[in-house]
Amino acid sequence: MISIQKLKEILERFKHVKIAVIGDMMLDEYLIGKVNRISPEAPVPVVNIEKERFVLGGASNVANNLISLSASVSVYGVVGADTNGEKFIKELEAKKIDSIGIVKDNSRPTIIKSRVLAQGQQLLRLDWEKDIDISLENQDKILELLKKDLKSIDAILLSDYNKGLLTERLSKKIIKLAKENEKVVVVDPKPQNFKNYIGATSVTPNKKEILDYFGMKKFSSEEEIVKKLAQLKKELELENVVLTRSEEGVSLFETKHKRIPTVAREVYDVTGAGDTFISTFLLARCAGADLYEAGEIANMASGIVVAKVGTATATKEEILEFYETVQEHL
């Protein structure tokens, strides 16, 4: 594993890094209450709401993870010209996330996912969204805003939830702009959009996403996984591929395959673990970690958030504590 001294040095440099996060911005709403009776109107529980809270979701959860790790962040995306859009921007401000790239669109709602919870169980989820591509006008607005911010950032993170923000046109223009300005671009892609990201520095799909991309149900062997990672790297003209494999750990492919095993820890909720991984991975790379070291640090951060309930983040202090716990069991 990475040495404790190197880990501390990388974590210390996090505060000097600024990342631009571009992607599908969302707001997660949690309506929390108790169920004491069944409705007389229909055979459904009546939830007496006791608490309501909002959490940054989607690409903005990636930004929240970066802020939690002491980085500076600017976000680029689209929200509706509505009340939820105002709530979203207030959440960004509360987290000290720069909303320089947020564009308001009258033709679509702010993406919000409302979850109703009672007695620790999710009873219902309500989604407000339009997943059609954003307009050419808004694509150009985001690109122009990014150009103004480009000198102050260290890297770009594209967070694709397939809700219409990262169109083929916009994605290719962002990657071209990044290359012209020697900026790293790391992408968390959706399978149907992989080809949008030709020429990026790195992609970080999970196992299901890479299987879907290749039209496969499962991998027959470790050798087949390595073969497909090499194929993906070549097809998308990447510098490297990072495959997250849940309980099987992480696979890294640059010129050869390296694997990081997962660290045993009780899993409560995998929500947002991918966001934590990609944000920590890119941040570590910008802070001087090599590919394998960045994978190790990101793997630890993901191990922290899956032990928490709901959309969560990790801190530098938690990563150090996690590292020490792992060392004790080696």
PDB file of N, CA and C in Angstrom, residues 9-98:
ATOM      1  N   GLU A   9       1.046  13.601   2.593  1.00  0.00           N
ATOM      2  CA  GLU A   9       1.497  14.657   1.678  1.00  0.00           C
ATOM      3  C   GLU A   9       0.451  14.931   0.595  1.00  0.00           C
ATOM      4  N   ILE A  10      -0.119  13.862   0.041  1.00  0.00           N
ATOM      5  CA  ILE A  10      -1.137  14.016  -1.010  1.00  0.00           C
ATOM      6  C   ILE A  10      -2.393  14.669  -0.445  1.00  0.00           C
ATOM      7  N   LEU A  11      -2.848  14.190   0.701  1.00  0.00           N
ATOM      8  CA  LEU A  11      -4.044  14.761   1.322  1.00  0.00           C
ATOM      9  C   LEU A  11      -3.844  16.239   1.657  1.00  0.00           C
ATOM     10  N   GLU A  12      -2.657  16.594   2.092  1.00  0.00           N
ATOM     11  CA  GLU A  12      -2.352  17.986   2.436  1.00  0.00           C
ATOM     12  C   GLU A  12      -2.443  18.891   1.208  1.00  0.00           C
ATOM     13  N   ARG A  13      -2.093  18.354   0.044  1.00  0.00           N
ATOM     14  CA  ARG A  13      -2.127  19.152  -1.190  1.00  0.00           C
ATOM     15  C   ARG A  13      -3.532  19.297  -1.773  1.00  0.00           C
ATOM     16  N   PHE A  14      -4.492  18.555  -1.257  1.00  0.00           N
ATOM     17  CA  PHE A  14      -5.874  18.655  -1.760  1.00  0.00           C
ATOM     18  C   PHE A  14      -6.382  20.097  -1.737  1.00  0.00           C
ATOM     19  N   LYS A  15      -6.016  20.836  -0.696  1.00  0.00           N
ATOM     20  CA  LYS A  15      -6.551  22.196  -0.514  1.00  0.00           C
ATOM     21  C   LYS A  15      -6.038  23.177  -1.573  1.00  0.00           C
ATOM     22  N   HIS A  16      -5.026  22.782  -2.322  1.00  0.00           N
ATOM     23  CA  HIS A  16      -4.475  23.658  -3.356  1.00  0.00           C
ATOM     24  C   HIS A  16      -5.034  23.350  -4.749  1.00  0.00           C
ATOM     25  N   VAL A  17      -5.957  22.400  -4.832  1.00  0.00           N
ATOM     26  CA  VAL A  17      -6.488  21.952  -6.128  1.00  0.00           C
ATOM     27  C   VAL A  17      -7.877  22.536  -6.384  1.00  0.00           C
ATOM     28  N   LYS A  18      -8.105  22.957  -7.624  1.00  0.00           N
ATOM     29  CA  LYS A  18      -9.448  23.400  -8.024  1.00  0.00           C
ATOM     30  C   LYS A  18      -9.932  22.559  -9.202  1.00  0.00           C
ATOM     31  N   ILE A  19     -11.126  22.018  -9.056  1.00  0.00           N
ATOM     32  CA  ILE A  19     -11.724  21.145 -10.080  1.00  0.00           C
ATOM     33  C   ILE A  19     -13.004  21.779 -10.627  1.00  0.00           C
ATOM     34  N   ALA A  20     -13.181  21.699 -11.937  1.00  0.00           N
ATOM     35  CA  ALA A  20     -14.447  22.083 -12.560  1.00  0.00           C
ATOM     36  C   ALA A  20     -15.286  20.821 -12.756  1.00  0.00           C
ATOM     37  N   VAL A  21     -16.469  20.795 -12.172  1.00  0.00           N
ATOM     38  CA  VAL A  21     -17.379  19.654 -12.308  1.00  0.00           C
ATOM     39  C   VAL A  21     -18.489  20.036 -13.272  1.00  0.00           C
ATOM     40  N   ILE A  22     -18.628  19.241 -14.339  1.00  0.00           N
ATOM     41  CA  ILE A  22     -19.643  19.515 -15.359  1.00  0.00           C
ATOM     42  C   ILE A  22     -20.535  18.286 -15.478  1.00  0.00           C
ATOM     43  N   GLY A  23     -21.841  18.484 -15.364  1.00  0.00           N
ATOM     44  CA  GLY A  23     -22.730  17.333 -15.480  1.00  0.00           C
ATOM     45  C   GLY A  23     -24.156  17.621 -15.062  1.00  0.00           C
ATOM     46  N   ASP A  24     -24.897  16.533 -14.842  1.00  0.00           N
ATOM     47  CA  ASP A  24     -26.328  16.630 -14.527  1.00  0.00           C
ATOM     48  C   ASP A  24     -26.517  16.984 -13.052  1.00  0.00           C
ATOM     49  N   MET A  25     -26.926  18.222 -12.811  1.00  0.00           N
ATOM     50  CA  MET A  25     -27.117  18.714 -11.449  1.00  0.00           C
ATOM     51  C   MET A  25     -28.480  18.287 -10.918  1.00  0.00           C
ATOM     52  N   MET A  26     -28.510  17.824  -9.683  1.00  0.00           N
ATOM     53  CA  MET A  26     -29.757  17.353  -9.065  1.00  0.00           C
ATOM     54  C   MET A  26     -29.824  17.772  -7.606  1.00  0.00           C
ATOM     55  N   LEU A  27     -31.035  17.734  -7.090  1.00  0.00           N
ATOM     56  CA  LEU A  27     -31.263  17.978  -5.678  1.00  0.00           C
ATOM     57  C   LEU A  27     -31.994  16.776  -5.104  1.00  0.00           C
ATOM     58  N   ASP A  28     -31.453  16.206  -4.049  1.00  0.00           N
ATOM     59  CA  ASP A  28     -32.091  15.079  -3.373  1.00  0.00           C
ATOM     60  C   ASP A  28     -32.859  15.596  -2.156  1.00  0.00           C
ATOM     61  N   GLU A  29     -34.151  15.287  -2.112  1.00  0.00           N
ATOM     62  CA  GLU A  29     -34.996  15.701  -0.986  1.00  0.00           C
ATOM     63  C   GLU A  29     -35.372  14.471  -0.170  1.00  0.00           C
ATOM     64  N   TYR A  30     -35.261  14.579   1.130  1.00  0.00           N
ATOM     65  CA  TYR A  30     -35.648  13.495   2.027  1.00  0.00           C
ATOM     66  C   TYR A  30     -36.790  13.966   2.932  1.00  0.00           C
ATOM     67  N   LEU A  31     -37.919  13.287   2.822  1.00  0.00           N
ATOM     68  CA  LEU A  31     -39.077  13.547   3.680  1.00  0.00           C
ATOM     69  C   LEU A  31     -39.145  12.406   4.690  1.00  0.00           C
ATOM     70  N   ILE A  32     -38.874  12.727   5.931  1.00  0.00           N
ATOM     71  CA  ILE A  32     -38.712  11.693   6.961  1.00  0.00           C
ATOM     72  C   ILE A  32     -39.817  11.788   8.005  1.00  0.00           C
ATOM     73  N   GLY A  33     -40.455  10.654   8.288  1.00  0.00           N
ATOM     74  CA  GLY A  33     -41.550  10.681   9.259  1.00  0.00           C
ATOM     75  C   GLY A  33     -41.837   9.314   9.843  1.00  0.00           C
ATOM     76  N   LYS A  34     -43.054   9.169  10.353  1.00  0.00           N
ATOM     77  CA  LYS A  34     -43.471   7.904  10.962  1.00  0.00           C
ATOM     78  C   LYS A  34     -44.792   7.445  10.363  1.00  0.00           C
ATOM     79  N   VAL A  35     -44.972   6.130  10.349  1.00  0.00           N
ATOM     80  CA  VAL A  35     -46.239   5.538   9.898  1.00  0.00           C
ATOM     81  C   VAL A  35     -46.943   4.935  11.103  1.00  0.00           C
ATOM     82  N   ASN A  36     -48.162   5.398  11.348  1.00  0.00           N
ATOM     83  CA  ASN A  36     -48.954   4.869  12.467  1.00  0.00           C
ATOM     84  C   ASN A  36     -50.268   4.239  12.017  1.00  0.00           C
ATOM     85  N   ARG A  37     -50.619   4.444  10.742  1.00  0.00           N
ATOM     86  CA  ARG A  37     -51.898   3.907  10.271  1.00  0.00           C
ATOM     87  C   ARG A  37     -51.893   3.762   8.758  1.00  0.00           C
ATOM     88  N   ILE A  38     -52.873   3.036   8.256  1.00  0.00           N
ATOM     89  CA  ILE A  38     -53.107   2.868   6.821  1.00  0.00           C
ATOM     90  C   ILE A  38     -54.195   3.852   6.400  1.00  0.00           C
ATOM     91  N   SER A  39     -54.040   4.419   5.239  1.00  0.00           N
ATOM     92  CA  SER A  39     -54.998   5.405   4.745  1.00  0.00           C
ATOM     93  C   SER A  39     -56.377   4.777   4.529  1.00  0.00           C
ATOM     94  N   PRO A  40     -57.455   5.478   4.911  1.00  0.00           N
ATOM     95  CA  PRO A  40     -58.811   4.994   4.634  1.00  0.00           C
ATOM     96  C   PRO A  40     -59.183   5.139   3.155  1.00  0.00           C
ATOM     97  N   GLU A  41     -58.381   5.898   2.419  1.00  0.00           N
ATOM     98  CA  GLU A  41     -58.685   6.168   1.008  1.00  0.00           C
ATOM     99  C   GLU A  41     -58.140   5.097   0.070  1.00  0.00           C
ATOM    100  N   ALA A  42     -57.054   4.442   0.499  1.00  0.00           N
ATOM    101  CA  ALA A  42     -56.393   3.405  -0.316  1.00  0.00           C
ATOM    102  C   ALA A  42     -55.497   2.596   0.605  1.00  0.00           C
ATOM    103  N   PRO A  43     -55.154   1.356   0.223  1.00  0.00           N
ATOM    104  CA  PRO A  43     -54.311   0.517   1.093  1.00  0.00           C
ATOM    105  C   PRO A  43     -52.839   0.935   1.059  1.00  0.00           C
ATOM    106  N   VAL A  44     -52.585   2.137   1.515  1.00  0.00           N
ATOM    107  CA  VAL A  44     -51.221   2.672   1.550  1.00  0.00           C
ATOM    108  C   VAL A  44     -50.965   3.286   2.926  1.00  0.00           C
ATOM    109  N   PRO A  45     -49.701   3.303   3.371  1.00  0.00           N
ATOM    110  CA  PRO A  45     -49.398   3.900   4.671  1.00  0.00           C
ATOM    111  C   PRO A  45     -49.523   5.418   4.645  1.00  0.00           C
ATOM    112  N   VAL A  46     -49.938   5.981   5.746  1.00  0.00           N
ATOM    113  CA  VAL A  46     -49.964   7.434   5.923  1.00  0.00           C
ATOM    114  C   VAL A  46     -48.694   7.818   6.675  1.00  0.00           C
ATOM    115  N   VAL A  47     -47.869   8.660   6.037  1.00  0.00           N
ATOM    116  CA  VAL A  47     -46.607   9.079   6.654  1.00  0.00           C
ATOM    117  C   VAL A  47     -46.782  10.466   7.255  1.00  0.00           C
ATOM    118  N   ASN A  48     -46.575  10.558   8.546  1.00  0.00           N
ATOM    119  CA  ASN A  48     -46.616  11.852   9.225  1.00  0.00           C
ATOM    120  C   ASN A  48     -45.207  12.444   9.159  1.00  0.00           C
ATOM    121  N   ILE A  49     -45.005  13.433   8.276  1.00  0.00           N
ATOM    122  CA  ILE A  49     -43.681  13.990   8.040  1.00  0.00           C
ATOM    123  C   ILE A  49     -43.223  14.817   9.243  1.00  0.00           C
ATOM    124  N   GLU A  50     -42.021  14.482   9.723  1.00  0.00           N
ATOM    125  CA  GLU A  50     -41.459  15.187  10.877  1.00  0.00           C
ATOM    126  C   GLU A  50     -40.244  16.029  10.514  1.00  0.00           C
ATOM    127  N   LYS A  51     -39.599  15.668   9.390  1.00  0.00           N
ATOM    128  CA  LYS A  51     -38.371  16.380   9.016  1.00  0.00           C
ATOM    129  C   LYS A  51     -38.195  16.360   7.507  1.00  0.00           C
ATOM    130  N   GLU A  52     -37.672  17.446   6.969  1.00  0.00           N
ATOM    131  CA  GLU A  52     -37.368  17.545   5.545  1.00  0.00           C
ATOM    132  C   GLU A  52     -35.938  18.051   5.402  1.00  0.00           C
ATOM    133  N   ARG A  53     -35.160  17.399   4.516  1.00  0.00           N
ATOM    134  CA  ARG A  53     -33.808  17.904   4.279  1.00  0.00           C
ATOM    135  C   ARG A  53     -33.443  17.758   2.807  1.00  0.00           C
ATOM    136  N   PHE A  54     -32.574  18.650   2.371  1.00  0.00           N
ATOM    137  CA  PHE A  54     -32.118  18.646   0.985  1.00  0.00           C
ATOM    138  C   PHE A  54     -30.619  18.347   0.940  1.00  0.00           C
ATOM    139  N   VAL A  55     -30.230  17.542  -0.040  1.00  0.00           N
ATOM    140  CA  VAL A  55     -28.834  17.158  -0.218  1.00  0.00           C
ATOM    141  C   VAL A  55     -28.481  17.316  -1.692  1.00  0.00           C
ATOM    142  N   LEU A  56     -27.292  17.804  -1.975  1.00  0.00           N
ATOM    143  CA  LEU A  56     -26.841  17.908  -3.365  1.00  0.00           C
ATOM    144  C   LEU A  56     -26.713  16.514  -3.971  1.00  0.00           C
ATOM    145  N   GLY A  57     -27.263  16.333  -5.167  1.00  0.00           N
ATOM    146  CA  GLY A  57     -27.240  15.021  -5.812  1.00  0.00           C
ATOM    147  C   GLY A  57     -26.682  15.092  -7.219  1.00  0.00           C
ATOM    148  N   GLY A  58     -26.538  13.924  -7.843  1.00  0.00           N
ATOM    149  CA  GLY A  58     -26.011  13.868  -9.201  1.00  0.00           C
ATOM    150  C   GLY A  58     -24.602  14.432  -9.261  1.00  0.00           C
ATOM    151  N   ALA A  59     -24.332  15.232 -10.297  1.00  0.00           N
ATOM    152  CA  ALA A  59     -23.000  15.820 -10.459  1.00  0.00           C
ATOM    153  C   ALA A  59     -22.644  16.736  -9.297  1.00  0.00           C
ATOM    154  N   SER A  60     -23.649  17.337  -8.683  1.00  0.00           N
ATOM    155  CA  SER A  60     -23.357  18.234  -7.551  1.00  0.00           C
ATOM    156  C   SER A  60     -22.926  17.452  -6.318  1.00  0.00           C
ATOM    157  N   ASN A  61     -23.264  16.158  -6.251  1.00  0.00           N
ATOM    158  CA  ASN A  61     -22.747  15.330  -5.157  1.00  0.00           C
ATOM    159  C   ASN A  61     -21.253  15.089  -5.340  1.00  0.00           C
ATOM    160  N   VAL A  62     -20.812  15.009  -6.593  1.00  0.00           N
ATOM    161  CA  VAL A  62     -19.374  14.916  -6.874  1.00  0.00           C
ATOM    162  C   VAL A  62     -18.679  16.170  -6.349  1.00  0.00           C
ATOM    163  N   ALA A  63     -19.267  17.333  -6.631  1.00  0.00           N
ATOM    164  CA  ALA A  63     -18.712  18.597  -6.142  1.00  0.00           C
ATOM    165  C   ALA A  63     -18.682  18.622  -4.618  1.00  0.00           C
ATOM    166  N   ASN A  64     -19.739  18.122  -3.998  1.00  0.00           N
ATOM    167  CA  ASN A  64     -19.817  18.078  -2.537  1.00  0.00           C
ATOM    168  C   ASN A  64     -18.714  17.194  -1.956  1.00  0.00           C
ATOM    169  N   ASN A  65     -18.424  16.075  -2.636  1.00  0.00           N
ATOM    170  CA  ASN A  65     -17.331  15.200  -2.206  1.00  0.00           C
ATOM    171  C   ASN A  65     -15.992  15.925  -2.268  1.00  0.00           C
ATOM    172  N   LEU A  66     -15.776  16.694  -3.320  1.00  0.00           N
ATOM    173  CA  LEU A  66     -14.527  17.431  -3.473  1.00  0.00           C
ATOM    174  C   LEU A  66     -14.370  18.491  -2.386  1.00  0.00           C
ATOM    175  N   ILE A  67     -15.461  19.184  -2.087  1.00  0.00           N
ATOM    176  CA  ILE A  67     -15.437  20.197  -1.026  1.00  0.00           C
ATOM    177  C   ILE A  67     -15.147  19.557   0.324  1.00  0.00           C
ATOM    178  N   SER A  68     -15.740  18.389   0.556  1.00  0.00           N
ATOM    179  CA  SER A  68     -15.522  17.663   1.808  1.00  0.00           C
ATOM    180  C   SER A  68     -14.057  17.292   1.994  1.00  0.00           C
ATOM    181  N   LEU A  69     -13.333  17.166   0.875  1.00  0.00           N
ATOM    182  CA  LEU A  69     -11.910  16.819   0.910  1.00  0.00           C
ATOM    183  C   LEU A  69     -11.011  18.057   0.821  1.00  0.00           C
ATOM    184  N   SER A  70     -11.603  19.243   1.011  1.00  0.00           N
ATOM    185  CA  SER A  70     -10.874  20.521   1.103  1.00  0.00           C
ATOM    186  C   SER A  70     -10.448  21.116  -0.235  1.00  0.00           C
ATOM    187  N   ALA A  71     -10.929  20.577  -1.361  1.00  0.00           N
ATOM    188  CA  ALA A  71     -10.603  21.150  -2.666  1.00  0.00           C
ATOM    189  C   ALA A  71     -11.487  22.366  -2.931  1.00  0.00           C
ATOM    190  N   SER A  72     -11.124  23.128  -3.956  1.00  0.00           N
ATOM    191  CA  SER A  72     -11.991  24.201  -4.454  1.00  0.00           C
ATOM    192  C   SER A  72     -12.732  23.667  -5.674  1.00  0.00           C
ATOM    193  N   VAL A  73     -13.988  24.083  -5.842  1.00  0.00           N
ATOM    194  CA  VAL A  73     -14.826  23.511  -6.902  1.00  0.00           C
ATOM    195  C   VAL A  73     -15.691  24.581  -7.559  1.00  0.00           C
ATOM    196  N   SER A  74     -15.778  24.495  -8.879  1.00  0.00           N
ATOM    197  CA  SER A  74     -16.786  25.263  -9.614  1.00  0.00           C
ATOM    198  C   SER A  74     -17.637  24.265 -10.387  1.00  0.00           C
ATOM    199  N   VAL A  75     -18.941  24.536 -10.482  1.00  0.00           N
ATOM    200  CA  VAL A  75     -19.843  23.588 -11.144  1.00  0.00           C
ATOM    201  C   VAL A  75     -20.500  24.216 -12.367  1.00  0.00           C
ATOM    202  N   TYR A  76     -20.803  23.336 -13.355  1.00  0.00           N
ATOM    203  CA  TYR A  76     -21.398  23.747 -14.622  1.00  0.00           C
ATOM    204  C   TYR A  76     -22.546  22.809 -14.948  1.00  0.00           C
ATOM    205  N   GLY A  77     -23.720  23.376 -15.126  1.00  0.00           N
ATOM    206  CA  GLY A  77     -24.882  22.553 -15.436  1.00  0.00           C
ATOM    207  C   GLY A  77     -26.110  23.418 -15.608  1.00  0.00           C
ATOM    208  N   VAL A  78     -27.261  22.767 -15.681  1.00  0.00           N
ATOM    209  CA  VAL A  78     -28.524  23.463 -15.918  1.00  0.00           C
ATOM    210  C   VAL A  78     -29.516  23.135 -14.817  1.00  0.00           C
ATOM    211  N   VAL A  79     -30.205  24.170 -14.323  1.00  0.00           N
ATOM    212  CA  VAL A  79     -31.340  23.976 -13.414  1.00  0.00           C
ATOM    213  C   VAL A  79     -32.538  24.711 -13.990  1.00  0.00           C
ATOM    214  N   GLY A  80     -33.711  24.404 -13.475  1.00  0.00           N
ATOM    215  CA  GLY A  80     -34.903  25.100 -13.930  1.00  0.00           C
ATOM    216  C   GLY A  80     -34.997  26.490 -13.321  1.00  0.00           C
ATOM    217  N   ALA A  81     -35.752  27.352 -13.962  1.00  0.00           N
ATOM    218  CA  ALA A  81     -36.016  28.679 -13.399  1.00  0.00           C
ATOM    219  C   ALA A  81     -37.198  28.532 -12.441  1.00  0.00           C
ATOM    220  N   ASP A  82     -36.985  27.797 -11.354  1.00  0.00           N
ATOM    221  CA  ASP A  82     -38.066  27.454 -10.436  1.00  0.00           C
ATOM    222  C   ASP A  82     -37.588  27.504  -8.986  1.00  0.00           C
ATOM    223  N   THR A  83     -38.502  27.220  -8.066  1.00  0.00           N
ATOM    224  CA  THR A  83     -38.178  27.262  -6.635  1.00  0.00           C
ATOM    225  C   THR A  83     -37.081  26.272  -6.281  1.00  0.00           C
ATOM    226  N   ASN A  84     -37.153  25.076  -6.854  1.00  0.00           N
ATOM    227  CA  ASN A  84     -36.134  24.068  -6.560  1.00  0.00           C
ATOM    228  C   ASN A  84     -34.757  24.489  -7.076  1.00  0.00           C
ATOM    229  N   GLY A  85     -34.751  25.237  -8.173  1.00  0.00           N
ATOM    230  CA  GLY A  85     -33.488  25.768  -8.689  1.00  0.00           C
ATOM    231  C   GLY A  85     -32.863  26.737  -7.698  1.00  0.00           C
ATOM    232  N   GLU A  86     -33.705  27.550  -7.080  1.00  0.00           N
ATOM    233  CA  GLU A  86     -33.212  28.486  -6.056  1.00  0.00           C
ATOM    234  C   GLU A  86     -32.687  27.724  -4.838  1.00  0.00           C
ATOM    235  N   LYS A  87     -33.412  26.668  -4.450  1.00  0.00           N
ATOM    236  CA  LYS A  87     -32.953  25.830  -3.324  1.00  0.00           C
ATOM    237  C   LYS A  87     -31.599  25.206  -3.645  1.00  0.00           C
ATOM    238  N   PHE A  88     -31.459  24.762  -4.886  1.00  0.00           N
ATOM    239  CA  PHE A  88     -30.217  24.127  -5.317  1.00  0.00           C
ATOM    240  C   PHE A  88     -29.043  25.099  -5.196  1.00  0.00           C
ATOM    241  N   ILE A  89     -29.232  26.312  -5.704  1.00  0.00           N
ATOM    242  CA  ILE A  89     -28.160  27.311  -5.663  1.00  0.00           C
ATOM    243  C   ILE A  89     -27.818  27.680  -4.218  1.00  0.00           C
ATOM    244  N   LYS A  90     -28.824  27.744  -3.362  1.00  0.00           N
ATOM    245  CA  LYS A  90     -28.569  28.033  -1.944  1.00  0.00           C
ATOM    246  C   LYS A  90     -27.750  26.921  -1.292  1.00  0.00           C
ATOM    247  N   GLU A  91     -28.021  25.664  -1.687  1.00  0.00           N
ATOM    248  CA  GLU A  91     -27.241  24.542  -1.158  1.00  0.00           C
ATOM    249  C   GLU A  91     -25.780  24.651  -1.610  1.00  0.00           C
ATOM    250  N   LEU A  92     -25.574  25.067  -2.868  1.00  0.00           N
ATOM    251  CA  LEU A  92     -24.212  25.271  -3.357  1.00  0.00           C
ATOM    252  C   LEU A  92     -23.505  26.344  -2.537  1.00  0.00           C
ATOM    253  N   GLU A  93     -24.202  27.456  -2.324  1.00  0.00           N
ATOM    254  CA  GLU A  93     -23.620  28.565  -1.563  1.00  0.00           C
ATOM    255  C   GLU A  93     -23.280  28.140  -0.137  1.00  0.00           C
ATOM    256  N   ALA A  94     -24.163  27.339   0.467  1.00  0.00           N
ATOM    257  CA  ALA A  94     -23.943  26.879   1.841  1.00  0.00           C
ATOM    258  C   ALA A  94     -22.691  26.008   1.933  1.00  0.00           C
ATOM    259  N   LYS A  95     -22.391  25.284   0.830  1.00  0.00           N
ATOM    260  CA  LYS A  95     -21.219  24.403   0.802  1.00  0.00           C
ATOM    261  C   LYS A  95     -19.970  25.105   0.270  1.00  0.00           C
ATOM    262  N   LYS A  96     -20.129  26.394  -0.079  1.00  0.00           N
ATOM    263  CA  LYS A  96     -19.019  27.181  -0.664  1.00  0.00           C
ATOM    264  C   LYS A  96     -18.540  26.589  -1.993  1.00  0.00           C
ATOM    265  N   ILE A  97     -19.505  26.131  -2.786  1.00  0.00           N
ATOM    266  CA  ILE A  97     -19.234  25.654  -4.140  1.00  0.00           C
ATOM    267  C   ILE A  97     -19.543  26.777  -5.119  1.00  0.00           C
ATOM    268  N   ASP A  98     -18.610  27.102  -5.987  1.00  0.00           N
ATOM    269  CA  ASP A  98     -18.763  28.189  -6.946  1.00  0.00           C
ATOM    270  C   ASP A  98     -19.776  27.800  -8.029  1.00  0.00           C
TER     271      ASP A  98
END
